[in-house]
CSV table of C-alpha atoms and ligand atoms in Angstrom, one decimal:
chain,number,residue,atom,x,y,z
A,68,MET,CA,38.4,-29.0,21.4
A,69,GLU,CA,35.7,-29.8,23.8
A,70,VAL,CA,32.6,-31.8,22.8
A,71,ILE,CA,29.5,-31.7,25.0
A,72,ILE,CA,26.6,-34.0,24.1
A,73,LYS,CA,23.2,-33.5,25.7
A,74,ASP,CA,19.9,-35.3,25.3
A,75,THR,CA,17.8,-32.4,24.0
A,76,VAL,CA,18.0,-29.2,22.0
A,77,GLU,CA,16.6,-27.3,25.1
A,78,GLU,CA,19.6,-28.4,27.1
A,79,ILE,CA,22.0,-27.1,24.5
A,80,GLY,CA,20.4,-23.6,24.6
A,81,LYS,CA,20.5,-23.5,28.4
A,82,ILE,CA,24.2,-24.6,28.6
A,83,ALA,CA,25.2,-22.1,26.0
A,84,ALA,CA,23.3,-19.3,27.8
A,85,ARG,CA,25.0,-20.2,31.1
A,86,LEU,CA,28.4,-19.9,29.4
A,87,VAL,CA,27.4,-16.5,27.9
A,88,ALA,CA,26.2,-15.3,31.3
A,89,ARG,CA,29.4,-16.5,32.9
A,90,GLN,CA,31.4,-14.5,30.3
A,91,LEU,CA,29.2,-11.3,30.8
A,92,ASN,CA,29.6,-11.6,34.6
A,93,ALA,CA,33.3,-11.8,34.3
A,94,LYS,CA,33.6,-9.1,31.7
A,95,PRO,CA,30.5,-6.8,31.4
A,96,ASP,CA,31.9,-5.1,28.3
A,97,THR,CA,32.3,-8.4,26.4
A,98,VAL,CA,32.3,-8.3,22.6
A,99,LEU,CA,30.0,-11.1,21.5
A,100,GLY,CA,29.9,-12.7,18.1
A,101,LEU,CA,26.4,-13.7,17.2
A,102,ALA,CA,24.8,-16.2,14.8
A,103,THR,CA,21.4,-16.5,13.3
A,104,GLY,CA,19.4,-19.6,12.2
A,105,SER,CA,17.1,-21.8,14.1
A,106,THR,CA,19.8,-23.4,16.3
A,107,PRO,CA,20.6,-20.4,18.5
A,108,LEU,CA,16.9,-19.6,19.2
A,109,GLY,CA,16.9,-21.5,22.5
A,110,LEU,CA,20.1,-19.7,23.6
A,111,TYR,CA,18.6,-16.3,22.8
A,112,ALA,CA,15.3,-17.2,24.6
A,113,GLU,CA,17.2,-18.3,27.7
A,114,LEU,CA,19.3,-15.1,27.6
A,115,VAL,CA,16.1,-13.0,27.4
A,116,ARG,CA,14.8,-15.0,30.4
A,117,MET,CA,18.0,-14.5,32.4
A,118,HIS,CA,17.9,-10.7,31.6
A,119,LYS,CA,14.2,-10.4,32.7
A,120,GLU,CA,14.3,-12.7,35.7
A,121,GLN,CA,17.9,-12.5,36.9
A,122,GLY,CA,19.0,-9.1,35.7
A,123,LEU,CA,21.6,-10.4,33.3
A,124,ASP,CA,23.1,-7.1,32.1
A,125,PHE,CA,23.9,-6.3,28.4
A,126,SER,CA,24.3,-2.5,28.9
A,127,GLN,CA,28.1,-2.6,28.1
A,128,VAL,CA,28.0,-5.5,25.6
A,129,VAL,CA,29.0,-5.0,22.0
A,130,SER,CA,27.9,-7.5,19.4
A,131,PHE,CA,29.0,-8.4,15.9
A,132,ASN,CA,26.8,-10.6,13.8
A,133,LEU,CA,28.4,-13.1,11.5
A,134,ASP,CA,26.6,-12.5,8.2
A,135,GLU,CA,23.7,-11.0,6.3
A,136,TYR,CA,22.0,-11.7,3.0
A,137,VAL,CA,22.8,-9.2,0.2
A,138,GLY,CA,20.1,-7.4,-1.5
A,139,LEU,CA,17.1,-7.9,0.8
A,140,PRO,CA,15.3,-4.7,1.6
A,141,GLU,CA,16.0,-3.6,5.2
A,142,SER,CA,12.4,-4.1,6.2
A,143,HIS,CA,12.4,-7.8,4.9
A,144,PRO,CA,11.5,-10.2,7.7
A,145,GLN,CA,14.3,-12.6,6.6
A,146,THR,CA,17.1,-10.2,7.0
A,147,TYR,CA,19.4,-11.2,9.9
A,148,ASP,CA,19.1,-7.7,11.2
A,149,TYR,CA,15.3,-8.3,11.6
A,150,PHE,CA,16.0,-11.7,13.2
A,151,MET,CA,18.4,-10.3,15.8
A,152,ARG,CA,16.1,-7.5,16.8
A,153,GLU,CA,13.0,-9.8,17.1
A,154,ASN,CA,14.7,-12.7,18.8
A,155,LEU,CA,17.2,-10.9,21.1
A,156,PHE,CA,18.0,-7.2,20.9
A,157,LYS,CA,14.5,-5.8,21.6
A,158,HIS,CA,14.1,-8.0,24.7
A,159,ILE,CA,17.4,-7.1,26.5
A,160,ASN,CA,19.2,-3.9,27.5
A,161,ILE,CA,21.9,-3.8,24.8
A,162,SER,CA,22.4,-0.4,23.2
A,163,GLU,CA,21.4,-0.3,19.6
A,164,HIS,CA,24.6,1.5,18.6
A,165,ASN,CA,26.6,-1.4,20.1
A,166,THR,CA,25.0,-4.0,17.8
A,167,TYR,CA,26.8,-4.5,14.5
A,168,ILE,CA,25.3,-6.5,11.6
A,169,PRO,CA,26.9,-6.6,8.1
A,170,SER,CA,24.9,-4.5,5.7
A,171,GLY,CA,23.4,-6.3,2.8
A,172,THR,CA,22.6,-3.0,1.1
A,173,ALA,CA,25.9,-1.2,1.2
A,174,ASP,CA,26.8,0.6,-2.1
A,175,ASN,CA,30.5,-0.2,-1.7
A,176,CYS,CA,30.5,-3.8,-0.4
A,177,GLU,CA,34.3,-4.1,-0.4
A,178,ALA,CA,34.8,-0.9,1.6
A,179,PHE,CA,32.0,-2.0,4.0
A,180,CYS,CA,33.7,-5.4,4.6
A,181,GLU,CA,37.0,-3.6,5.4
A,182,TRP,CA,35.3,-1.3,7.8
A,183,TYR,CA,33.5,-4.2,9.5
A,184,GLU,CA,36.9,-6.0,10.1
A,185,ARG,CA,38.4,-2.7,11.4
A,186,ARG,CA,35.5,-2.1,13.7
A,187,ILE,CA,35.9,-5.6,15.3
A,188,LYS,CA,39.5,-4.8,16.0
A,189,GLU,CA,38.8,-1.3,17.3
A,190,CYS,CA,36.3,-2.8,19.8
A,191,GLY,CA,39.0,-5.1,21.1
A,192,GLY,CA,38.2,-8.3,19.1
A,193,ILE,CA,35.5,-10.8,19.7
A,194,ASP,CA,35.7,-12.4,23.2
A,195,LEU,CA,33.0,-15.1,22.6
A,196,GLN,CA,31.8,-16.2,19.3
A,197,ILE,CA,28.5,-18.2,18.9
A,198,LEU,CA,28.2,-20.4,15.8
A,199,GLY,CA,25.8,-22.7,14.1
A,200,ILE,CA,26.8,-25.1,11.3
A,201,GLY,CA,25.3,-25.6,7.9
A,202,SER,CA,24.5,-29.1,6.6
A,203,ASP,CA,27.5,-28.6,4.2
A,204,GLY,CA,29.8,-27.8,7.2
A,205,HIS,CA,29.7,-24.0,6.7
A,206,ILE,CA,30.1,-21.6,9.6
A,207,ALA,CA,28.5,-18.2,9.0
A,208,PHE,CA,28.3,-18.3,5.2
A,209,ASN,CA,31.7,-19.8,4.5
A,210,GLU,CA,30.7,-22.3,2.0
A,211,PRO,CA,32.9,-25.3,0.9
A,212,SER,CA,36.2,-24.1,-0.6
A,213,SER,CA,36.3,-20.9,1.5
A,214,SER,CA,39.9,-20.1,2.4
A,215,LEU,CA,40.7,-20.9,6.0
A,216,GLY,CA,42.3,-17.5,6.2
A,217,SER,CA,39.3,-15.6,4.7
A,218,ARG,CA,38.1,-12.3,6.0
A,219,THR,CA,34.7,-10.5,5.8
A,220,ARG,CA,33.6,-10.5,2.2
A,221,ILE,CA,30.8,-11.3,-0.2
A,222,LYS,CA,30.2,-15.0,-0.8
A,223,THR,CA,28.0,-16.9,-3.3
A,224,LEU,CA,25.7,-19.3,-1.4
A,225,ALA,CA,25.9,-23.0,-2.2
A,226,LYS,CA,22.9,-24.7,-3.8
A,227,GLN,CA,22.5,-26.8,-0.6
A,228,THR,CA,22.4,-23.7,1.6
A,229,ILE,CA,19.8,-22.1,-0.6
A,230,ASP,CA,17.7,-25.3,-0.4
A,231,ASP,CA,18.2,-25.5,3.4
A,232,ASN,CA,17.3,-21.9,3.9
A,233,SER,CA,14.4,-21.8,1.5
A,234,ARG,CA,12.1,-23.0,4.4
A,235,PHE,CA,12.2,-19.4,5.6
A,236,PHE,CA,11.1,-18.0,2.3
A,237,SER,CA,8.0,-18.6,0.1
A,238,SER,CA,10.1,-20.3,-2.6
A,239,PRO,CA,13.8,-21.2,-3.2
A,240,GLU,CA,13.9,-18.5,-5.9
A,241,GLU,CA,13.4,-15.9,-3.3
A,242,VAL,CA,16.5,-16.9,-1.3
A,243,PRO,CA,19.3,-14.4,-2.0
A,244,ILE,CA,22.3,-15.9,-3.8
A,245,TYR,CA,24.9,-13.7,-2.2
A,246,ALA,CA,25.7,-12.9,1.4
A,247,ILE,CA,28.3,-10.8,3.3
A,248,THR,CA,30.0,-13.0,5.8
A,249,MET,CA,32.9,-12.9,8.3
A,250,GLY,CA,35.6,-15.1,7.0
A,251,VAL,CA,37.0,-18.3,8.6
A,252,GLY,CA,40.1,-16.3,9.5
A,253,THR,CA,37.9,-13.6,11.2
A,254,ILE,CA,36.1,-16.2,13.2
A,255,LEU,CA,39.3,-18.0,14.3
A,256,GLU,CA,40.5,-14.8,15.9
A,257,ALA,CA,37.7,-14.9,18.5
A,258,ARG,CA,39.1,-15.7,22.0
A,259,LYS,CA,36.5,-18.4,22.7
A,260,ILE,CA,34.1,-20.2,20.3
A,261,ILE,CA,31.0,-22.2,21.0
A,262,LEU,CA,29.3,-24.0,18.1
A,263,LEU,CA,25.8,-25.3,18.6
A,264,ALA,CA,24.2,-28.0,16.5
A,265,SER,CA,21.0,-30.1,16.8
A,266,GLY,CA,19.2,-32.6,14.7
A,267,GLN,CA,20.1,-35.5,12.5
A,268,ALA,CA,20.5,-33.2,9.5
A,269,LYS,CA,23.7,-31.8,11.0
A,270,ALA,CA,25.2,-35.2,12.1
A,271,ALA,CA,27.4,-35.6,9.0
A,272,ALA,CA,28.7,-32.0,9.0
A,273,VAL,CA,29.4,-32.2,12.8
A,274,ALA,CA,31.4,-35.5,12.4
A,275,ALA,CA,33.4,-34.0,9.5
A,276,ALA,CA,34.1,-30.9,11.5
A,277,VAL,CA,35.1,-32.6,14.7
A,278,GLU,CA,36.8,-35.8,13.5
A,279,GLY,CA,37.6,-35.2,9.8
A,280,PRO,CA,40.6,-33.6,8.3
A,281,VAL,CA,41.0,-29.8,8.5
A,282,THR,CA,39.9,-28.7,5.1
A,283,SER,CA,38.4,-25.7,3.4
A,284,MET,CA,35.7,-28.1,2.1
A,285,VAL,CA,34.3,-28.2,5.6
A,286,ALA,CA,34.7,-24.7,7.0
A,287,ALA,CA,33.8,-25.8,10.6
A,288,SER,CA,36.8,-28.2,10.6
A,289,ALA,CA,39.0,-25.1,10.9
A,290,LEU,CA,37.8,-24.9,14.6
A,291,GLN,CA,40.2,-27.8,15.2
A,292,LEU,CA,43.0,-25.2,14.9
A,293,HIS,CA,41.4,-23.0,17.7
A,294,ARG,CA,42.7,-23.3,21.3
A,295,ASP,CA,39.3,-22.7,22.9
A,296,ALA,CA,36.5,-24.1,20.8
A,297,MET,CA,33.6,-26.1,22.1
A,298,PHE,CA,30.9,-28.0,20.3
A,299,ILE,CA,27.6,-28.3,22.2
A,300,LEU,CA,25.4,-31.0,20.5
A,301,ASP,CA,22.2,-32.9,21.0
A,302,ARG,CA,22.3,-36.6,20.6
A,303,GLU,CA,21.0,-36.5,17.0
A,304,ALA,CA,23.7,-34.0,15.8
A,305,ALA,CA,26.3,-36.2,17.6
A,306,GLY,CA,24.9,-39.3,15.9
A,307,GLU,CA,27.9,-39.8,13.5
A,308,LEU,CA,30.7,-39.1,15.9
A,309,LYS,CA,33.0,-42.1,16.2
A,310,MET,CA,34.4,-41.0,19.6
A,311,ALA,CA,31.1,-39.9,21.2
A,312,ASP,CA,31.6,-42.3,24.1
A,313,TYR,CA,35.0,-40.8,24.8
A,314,TYR,CA,33.7,-37.2,24.7
A,315,GLU,CA,31.0,-38.2,27.2
A,316,TRP,CA,33.5,-40.0,29.4
A,317,VAL,CA,35.7,-36.9,29.4
A,318,GLN,CA,32.7,-34.8,30.5
A,319,ALA,CA,31.9,-37.2,33.3
A,320,LYS,CA,35.4,-37.3,34.5
A,321,MET,CA,36.3,-33.6,34.1
A,322,ALA,CA,34.7,-32.5,37.4
A,323,HIS,CA,37.3,-34.7,39.2
A,324,ALA,CA,40.3,-33.9,37.1
A,325,PRO,CA,43.5,-32.9,38.9
B,684,LIG,C1,22.7,-20.1,7.9
B,684,LIG,C2,23.7,-19.1,8.7
B,684,LIG,C3,24.6,-19.9,9.6
B,684,LIG,C4,23.8,-20.9,10.4
B,684,LIG,C5,23.2,-21.9,9.4
B,684,LIG,C6,22.5,-23.1,10.1
B,684,LIG,O1,23.2,-20.5,6.7
B,684,LIG,N1,24.4,-18.3,7.8
B,684,LIG,O2,25.2,-19.0,10.4
B,684,LIG,O3,24.7,-21.6,11.3
B,684,LIG,O4,22.3,-21.3,8.6
B,684,LIG,O5,21.2,-22.7,10.3
B,684,LIG,P1,20.1,-23.4,11.2
B,684,LIG,O6,20.5,-23.2,12.6
B,684,LIG,O7,18.8,-22.8,10.9
B,684,LIG,O8,20.2,-24.9,10.9
């Protein structure tokens, strides 16, 4: 696992965007796994800038989003579908039929989840997965006690997540209780994973994920089992890491490594 610590949240977005751009340049038909939330906003803004100013090409890219609230009407501004269109898709040249987002209004949720998993496989699997982290250590909406082998399914949100996400709604009562989410097992199959975190509110979850035991109580700790997972953190989110000095030392020395 690689841990990169930067001074500011802006730097996190820029580094992540450079890594995404490198991936797209190496494989123009990359399958991207995408996340929502406030954390990846800087990454998306930088990708939009790179597309507009440097011609970063998304024409062959396929994307799969991690999750979606269940039950919000399609036009609701807090759907992740709306978020992705507003913050990324409508500003770049990705084809709409190549962007997959779980449906929160499917009549047969179980059949939809099976189809979503199948579609990821049919597209060749996720090459690069972007993740945020919840303050309870969740990735996507894999709340504490989610099986580390879980697949795309419906999940009941934790009280803490509802409270955290209520800032986007007019009241906590308006936050949906259920979501469709890729499972931890689905996420671990991505070839490369980049988790972004910023702010002091994420420090405990990040420390548990990076330095704690692998446990279903902290879904992000499952990334310790992945061969190519990277945490890109600002100083506040890295604030509770016991080995922070070592990670920074590694980064400084890596350029000269044999
Ligand atoms: C939501 C999403 C997660 C995201 C998390 C953190 O619960 N399902 O994918 O990582 O929030 O969000 P934020 O980046 O806004 O802190």
